């Protein structure tokens, strides 16, 4: 997908945009839509990517870290927090706020760094996801709220391999190799500071991770169908 960078006015790319498919031919999905939309940035990392500094939840933690599209027709009682958000905020699954990568010095020693190219890719990914979610919400406000929708927009950094988390919970820093993790990135959308969660996934784990996300989507769809069946006359 090509879009115009709002700062440089140059064309930029999102490597992959994909979404789950809903079969609307079934009566079970009458005026009900649940789906996940993924925005992928692909990086063939030659050196490990390390996520640092675990997020400590507090009253100042942003409430919209996960980008949701929600339209609820009148007469439907639906607890949206128990759908996507409650599960995604699971405090047993860590979220990190910093990252670093590595490069080789002339003597072949590894040097930790914060590559500008990677930061640029991450902010581009988050900006586009934010822009798409806001544009979709504005579109639905102009059209109709007769349809019951709950969508999730997910930015994803897909890397080749070698992803680590820094575990410092017991006072002894330890690098733990993982297959996927989550990074909170702060950025500006226009003049408004905001934050979002980026899923960092290794190539070898992509299929399993997508199955996990689809399982969550299936749960959300079931909650929506239950709410729809209990719709007030």
mmCIF file of C-alpha atoms in Angstrom:
data_model
loop_
_atom_site.group_PDB
_atom_site.id
_atom_site.type_symbol
_atom_site.label_atom_id
_atom_site.label_comp_id
_atom_site.label_asym_id
_atom_site.label_seq_id
_atom_site.Cartn_x
_atom_site.Cartn_y
_atom_site.Cartn_z
ATOM 1 C CA UNK A 1 0.000 0.000 0.000
ATOM 2 C CA UNK A 2 1.337 3.423 -0.997
ATOM 3 C CA UNK A 3 0.522 6.542 1.009
ATOM 4 C CA UNK A 4 1.877 10.063 1.261
ATOM 5 C CA UNK A 5 4.047 10.794 4.280
ATOM 6 C CA UNK A 6 2.396 13.792 6.009
ATOM 7 C CA UNK A 7 5.785 15.218 7.074
ATOM 8 C CA UNK A 8 7.944 14.765 3.972
ATOM 9 C CA UNK A 9 5.070 14.570 1.423
ATOM 10 C CA UNK A 10 6.940 11.661 -0.170
ATOM 11 C CA UNK A 11 5.421 8.320 -1.120
ATOM 12 C CA UNK A 12 5.941 5.558 1.437
ATOM 13 C CA UNK A 13 4.957 1.902 1.558
ATOM 14 C CA UNK A 14 3.240 -0.433 3.983
ATOM 15 C CA UNK A 15 4.600 -3.871 3.054
ATOM 16 C CA UNK A 16 1.412 -5.890 3.612
ATOM 17 C CA UNK A 17 -2.157 -5.015 4.563
ATOM 18 C CA UNK A 18 -4.341 -8.070 5.210
ATOM 19 C CA UNK A 19 -7.596 -8.819 6.956
ATOM 20 C CA UNK A 20 -9.656 -11.809 7.993
ATOM 21 C CA UNK A 21 -12.601 -12.680 5.788
ATOM 22 C CA UNK A 22 -16.187 -12.814 7.036
ATOM 23 C CA UNK A 23 -18.692 -14.955 5.136
ATOM 24 C CA UNK A 24 -21.767 -12.743 5.063
ATOM 25 C CA UNK A 25 -23.802 -15.333 3.141
ATOM 26 C CA UNK A 26 -24.742 -16.982 6.441
ATOM 27 C CA UNK A 27 -27.691 -15.629 8.407
ATOM 28 C CA UNK A 28 -25.524 -15.875 11.558
ATOM 29 C CA UNK A 29 -23.688 -12.780 10.379
ATOM 30 C CA UNK A 30 -26.774 -10.659 9.630
ATOM 31 C CA UNK A 31 -25.703 -7.073 10.326
ATOM 32 C CA UNK A 32 -22.807 -8.348 12.476
ATOM 33 C CA UNK A 33 -19.152 -7.886 11.449
ATOM 34 C CA UNK A 34 -16.061 -8.898 13.402
ATOM 35 C CA UNK A 35 -12.629 -8.882 11.816
ATOM 36 C CA UNK A 36 -8.948 -8.186 12.334
ATOM 37 C CA UNK A 37 -6.963 -5.978 9.979
ATOM 38 C CA UNK A 38 -3.167 -6.361 9.995
ATOM 39 C CA UNK A 39 -0.554 -3.820 8.873
ATOM 40 C CA UNK A 40 2.835 -5.462 8.323
ATOM 41 C CA UNK A 41 6.338 -4.042 8.137
ATOM 42 C CA UNK A 42 8.912 -6.690 7.134
ATOM 43 C CA UNK A 43 12.528 -6.615 8.331
ATOM 44 C CA UNK A 44 15.241 -9.124 7.487
ATOM 45 C CA UNK A 45 17.238 -8.501 10.657
ATOM 46 C CA UNK A 46 20.881 -9.564 10.453
ATOM 47 C CA UNK A 47 21.323 -9.052 14.196
ATOM 48 C CA UNK A 48 19.046 -9.660 17.183
ATOM 49 C CA UNK A 49 16.265 -7.261 18.154
ATOM 50 C CA UNK A 50 15.942 -6.790 21.908
ATOM 51 C CA UNK A 51 12.901 -5.342 23.679
ATOM 52 C CA UNK A 52 13.729 -3.490 26.893
ATOM 53 C CA UNK A 53 11.907 -1.869 29.825
ATOM 54 C CA UNK A 54 8.636 -3.565 30.642
ATOM 55 C CA UNK A 55 5.558 -1.334 30.724
ATOM 56 C CA UNK A 56 4.275 -0.716 34.236
ATOM 57 C CA UNK A 57 0.540 -0.089 34.073
ATOM 58 C CA UNK A 58 -0.674 2.935 36.043
ATOM 59 C CA UNK A 59 -3.514 5.503 35.856
ATOM 60 C CA UNK A 60 -1.553 7.456 33.217
ATOM 61 C CA UNK A 61 -1.250 4.518 30.821
ATOM 62 C CA UNK A 62 -3.135 5.429 27.600
ATOM 63 C CA UNK A 63 -6.492 3.712 27.242
ATOM 64 C CA UNK A 64 -6.454 3.407 23.451
ATOM 65 C CA UNK A 65 -3.274 1.380 22.944
ATOM 66 C CA UNK A 66 -5.283 -1.091 20.861
ATOM 67 C CA UNK A 67 -7.081 0.403 17.874
ATOM 68 C CA UNK A 68 -10.703 -0.703 17.680
ATOM 69 C CA UNK A 69 -13.560 0.122 15.325
ATOM 70 C CA UNK A 70 -16.873 -0.168 17.143
ATOM 71 C CA UNK A 71 -20.438 0.641 16.094
ATOM 72 C CA UNK A 72 -23.295 -0.596 18.288
ATOM 73 C CA UNK A 73 -26.864 -0.177 17.016
ATOM 74 C CA UNK A 74 -29.451 1.010 19.509
ATOM 75 C CA UNK A 75 -31.095 -1.769 21.484
ATOM 76 C CA UNK A 76 -27.960 -3.943 21.773
ATOM 77 C CA UNK A 77 -26.214 -4.295 25.128
ATOM 78 C CA UNK A 78 -22.578 -5.161 24.534
ATOM 79 C CA UNK A 79 -19.557 -4.958 26.846
ATOM 80 C CA UNK A 80 -16.838 -4.120 24.349
ATOM 81 C CA UNK A 81 -14.067 -4.208 26.965
ATOM 82 C CA UNK A 82 -14.655 -7.900 27.652
ATOM 83 C CA UNK A 83 -14.243 -8.592 23.936
ATOM 84 C CA UNK A 84 -10.878 -7.535 22.449
ATOM 85 C CA UNK A 85 -9.440 -5.177 25.047
ATOM 86 C CA UNK A 86 -9.734 -7.188 28.237
ATOM 87 C CA UNK A 87 -7.778 -10.059 26.694
ATOM 88 C CA UNK A 88 -5.199 -7.884 24.944
ATOM 89 C CA UNK A 89 -4.443 -5.973 28.155
ATOM 90 C CA UNK A 90 -3.664 -9.261 29.939
ATOM 91 C CA UNK A 91 -0.975 -8.216 32.431
ATOM 92 C CA UNK A 92 0.525 -11.703 32.307
ATOM 93 C CA UNK A 93 1.667 -10.942 28.754
ATOM 94 C CA UNK A 94 4.440 -8.382 28.814
ATOM 95 C CA UNK A 95 4.554 -5.129 26.874
ATOM 96 C CA UNK A 96 7.859 -3.284 26.412
ATOM 97 C CA UNK A 97 8.555 0.400 25.865
ATOM 98 C CA UNK A 98 12.124 0.414 24.482
ATOM 99 C CA UNK A 99 14.137 -1.573 21.981
ATOM 100 C CA UNK A 100 17.620 -1.857 20.539
ATOM 101 C CA UNK A 101 19.366 -3.651 17.723
ATOM 102 C CA UNK A 102 23.043 -4.225 16.966
ATOM 103 C CA UNK A 103 25.696 -3.508 14.385
ATOM 104 C CA UNK A 104 29.281 -4.655 13.940
ATOM 105 C CA UNK A 105 32.185 -2.348 14.709
ATOM 106 C CA UNK A 106 35.415 -2.509 12.730
ATOM 107 C CA UNK A 107 36.885 -4.948 15.251
ATOM 108 C CA UNK A 108 33.810 -7.183 14.733
ATOM 109 C CA UNK A 109 32.454 -6.490 18.199
ATOM 110 C CA UNK A 110 28.717 -5.929 18.426
ATOM 111 C CA UNK A 111 27.483 -2.466 19.344
ATOM 112 C CA UNK A 112 23.948 -1.836 20.604
ATOM 113 C CA UNK A 113 22.113 0.881 18.689
ATOM 114 C CA UNK A 114 18.727 2.444 18.038
ATOM 115 C CA UNK A 115 18.672 2.407 14.205
ATOM 116 C CA UNK A 116 17.001 5.385 12.559
ATOM 117 C CA UNK A 117 15.736 3.163 9.746
ATOM 118 C CA UNK A 118 13.915 0.865 12.172
ATOM 119 C CA UNK A 119 12.452 3.787 14.120
ATOM 120 C CA UNK A 120 11.243 5.356 10.877
ATOM 121 C CA UNK A 121 9.582 2.078 9.863
ATOM 122 C CA UNK A 122 7.851 1.709 13.231
ATOM 123 C CA UNK A 123 6.496 5.261 13.317
ATOM 124 C CA UNK A 124 5.309 4.934 9.707
ATOM 125 C CA UNK A 125 3.502 1.712 10.607
ATOM 126 C CA UNK A 126 1.812 3.236 13.668
ATOM 127 C CA UNK A 127 0.857 6.431 11.855
ATOM 128 C CA UNK A 128 -0.787 4.537 9.017
ATOM 129 C CA UNK A 129 -2.703 2.248 11.397
ATOM 130 C CA UNK A 130 -3.915 5.294 13.366
ATOM 131 C CA UNK A 131 -4.911 7.106 10.195
ATOM 132 C CA UNK A 132 -6.834 4.125 8.846
ATOM 133 C CA UNK A 133 -8.717 3.569 12.109
ATOM 134 C CA UNK A 134 -9.737 7.237 12.378
ATOM 135 C CA UNK A 135 -10.712 7.382 8.697
ATOM 136 C CA UNK A 136 -12.883 4.271 9.078
ATOM 137 C CA UNK A 137 -14.626 5.600 12.187
ATOM 138 C CA UNK A 138 -15.359 8.891 10.455
ATOM 139 C CA UNK A 139 -16.733 7.014 7.447
ATOM 140 C CA UNK A 140 -19.109 4.990 9.621
ATOM 141 C CA UNK A 141 -20.317 8.139 11.380
ATOM 142 C CA UNK A 142 -21.307 9.515 7.980
ATOM 143 C CA UNK A 143 -23.016 6.287 6.854
ATOM 144 C CA UNK A 144 -25.023 4.123 9.219
ATOM 145 C CA UNK A 145 -24.787 2.577 12.650
ATOM 146 C CA UNK A 146 -27.399 -0.055 11.863
ATOM 147 C CA UNK A 147 -24.607 -2.593 11.492
ATOM 148 C CA UNK A 148 -23.014 -4.111 14.579
ATOM 149 C CA UNK A 149 -19.252 -3.890 13.994
ATOM 150 C CA UNK A 150 -16.238 -4.615 16.161
ATOM 151 C CA UNK A 151 -12.928 -4.585 14.323
ATOM 152 C CA UNK A 152 -9.334 -4.599 15.537
ATOM 153 C CA UNK A 153 -6.489 -2.851 13.662
ATOM 154 C CA UNK A 154 -3.073 -4.378 14.434
ATOM 155 C CA UNK A 155 0.382 -3.044 13.423
ATOM 156 C CA UNK A 156 2.922 -5.878 13.089
ATOM 157 C CA UNK A 157 6.707 -5.876 12.759
ATOM 158 C CA UNK A 158 7.616 -9.206 11.145
ATOM 159 C CA UNK A 159 11.303 -10.084 11.529
ATOM 160 C CA UNK A 160 13.395 -12.964 10.240
ATOM 161 C CA UNK A 161 14.615 -14.307 13.587
ATOM 162 C CA UNK A 162 16.436 -13.570 16.861
ATOM 163 C CA UNK A 163 13.995 -11.674 19.051
ATOM 164 C CA UNK A 164 14.831 -11.233 22.732
ATOM 165 C CA UNK A 165 13.183 -9.733 25.816
ATOM 166 C CA UNK A 166 15.209 -8.281 28.680
ATOM 167 C CA UNK A 167 13.939 -9.842 31.897
ATOM 168 C CA UNK A 168 14.938 -7.795 34.937
ATOM 169 C CA UNK A 169 12.207 -8.813 37.372
ATOM 170 C CA UNK A 170 14.485 -10.545 39.901
ATOM 171 C CA UNK A 171 17.189 -7.860 39.838
ATOM 172 C CA UNK A 172 19.429 -9.906 37.550
ATOM 173 C CA UNK A 173 19.261 -8.841 33.883
ATOM 174 C CA UNK A 174 18.675 -11.833 31.632
ATOM 175 C CA UNK A 175 18.034 -12.051 27.897
ATOM 176 C CA UNK A 176 15.240 -14.445 26.993
ATOM 177 C CA UNK A 177 14.774 -15.537 23.393
ATOM 178 C CA UNK A 178 11.103 -15.388 22.355
ATOM 179 C CA UNK A 179 9.019 -16.015 19.247
ATOM 180 C CA UNK A 180 6.853 -12.919 19.558
ATOM 181 C CA UNK A 181 6.394 -9.949 21.859
ATOM 182 C CA UNK A 182 4.788 -6.490 22.082
ATOM 183 C CA UNK A 183 6.230 -3.002 21.920
ATOM 184 C CA UNK A 184 4.450 0.225 22.892
ATOM 185 C CA UNK A 185 5.483 3.123 20.675
ATOM 186 C CA UNK A 186 4.768 6.791 21.382
ATOM 187 C CA UNK A 187 4.365 9.045 18.344
ATOM 188 C CA UNK A 188 2.518 12.096 17.058
ATOM 189 C CA UNK A 189 -0.527 11.872 14.837
ATOM 190 C CA UNK A 190 -0.764 15.405 13.530
ATOM 191 C CA UNK A 191 -0.370 17.585 16.614
ATOM 192 C CA UNK A 192 -1.770 14.942 18.934
ATOM 193 C CA UNK A 193 0.566 12.686 20.945
ATOM 194 C CA UNK A 194 -0.649 9.108 21.010
ATOM 195 C CA UNK A 195 0.580 5.555 21.586
ATOM 196 C CA UNK A 196 -0.051 2.139 20.119
ATOM 197 C CA UNK A 197 0.998 -1.470 20.538
ATOM 198 C CA UNK A 198 3.104 -3.099 17.833
ATOM 199 C CA UNK A 199 3.209 -6.877 17.722
ATOM 200 C CA UNK A 200 6.746 -8.087 16.987
ATOM 201 C CA UNK A 201 6.615 -11.565 15.447
ATOM 202 C CA UNK A 202 9.338 -13.848 14.105
ATOM 203 C CA UNK A 203 8.818 -15.386 10.675
ATOM 204 C CA UNK A 204 8.816 -18.945 12.001
ATOM 205 C CA UNK A 205 6.013 -18.196 14.454
ATOM 206 C CA UNK A 206 3.806 -16.163 12.131
ATOM 207 C CA UNK A 207 1.343 -18.947 11.281
ATOM 208 C CA UNK A 208 0.816 -19.920 14.930
ATOM 209 C CA UNK A 209 0.425 -16.281 15.972
ATOM 210 C CA UNK A 210 -2.191 -15.669 13.293
ATOM 211 C CA UNK A 211 -4.083 -18.720 14.565
ATOM 212 C CA UNK A 212 -4.000 -17.246 18.083
ATOM 213 C CA UNK A 213 -5.370 -13.945 16.824
ATOM 214 C CA UNK A 214 -8.082 -15.705 14.855
ATOM 215 C CA UNK A 215 -9.032 -17.658 17.971
ATOM 216 C CA UNK A 216 -9.489 -14.366 19.821
ATOM 217 C CA UNK A 217 -11.554 -13.012 16.937
ATOM 218 C CA UNK A 218 -13.785 -16.090 17.073
ATOM 219 C CA UNK A 219 -14.404 -15.427 20.778
ATOM 220 C CA UNK A 220 -15.320 -11.804 20.074
ATOM 221 C CA UNK A 221 -17.679 -12.816 17.274
ATOM 222 C CA UNK A 222 -19.439 -15.242 19.638
ATOM 223 C CA UNK A 223 -19.932 -12.462 22.199
ATOM 224 C CA UNK A 224 -21.366 -10.223 19.488
ATOM 225 C CA UNK A 225 -23.784 -12.908 18.286
ATOM 226 C CA UNK A 226 -24.977 -13.475 21.867
ATOM 227 C CA UNK A 227 -25.580 -9.738 22.289
ATOM 228 C CA UNK A 228 -27.381 -9.622 18.954
ATOM 229 C CA UNK A 229 -29.687 -12.493 19.962
ATOM 230 C CA UNK A 230 -30.582 -10.627 23.171
ATOM 231 C CA UNK A 231 -31.351 -7.426 21.220
ATOM 232 C CA UNK A 232 -34.246 -5.485 22.687
ATOM 233 C CA UNK A 233 -37.359 -5.218 20.565
#
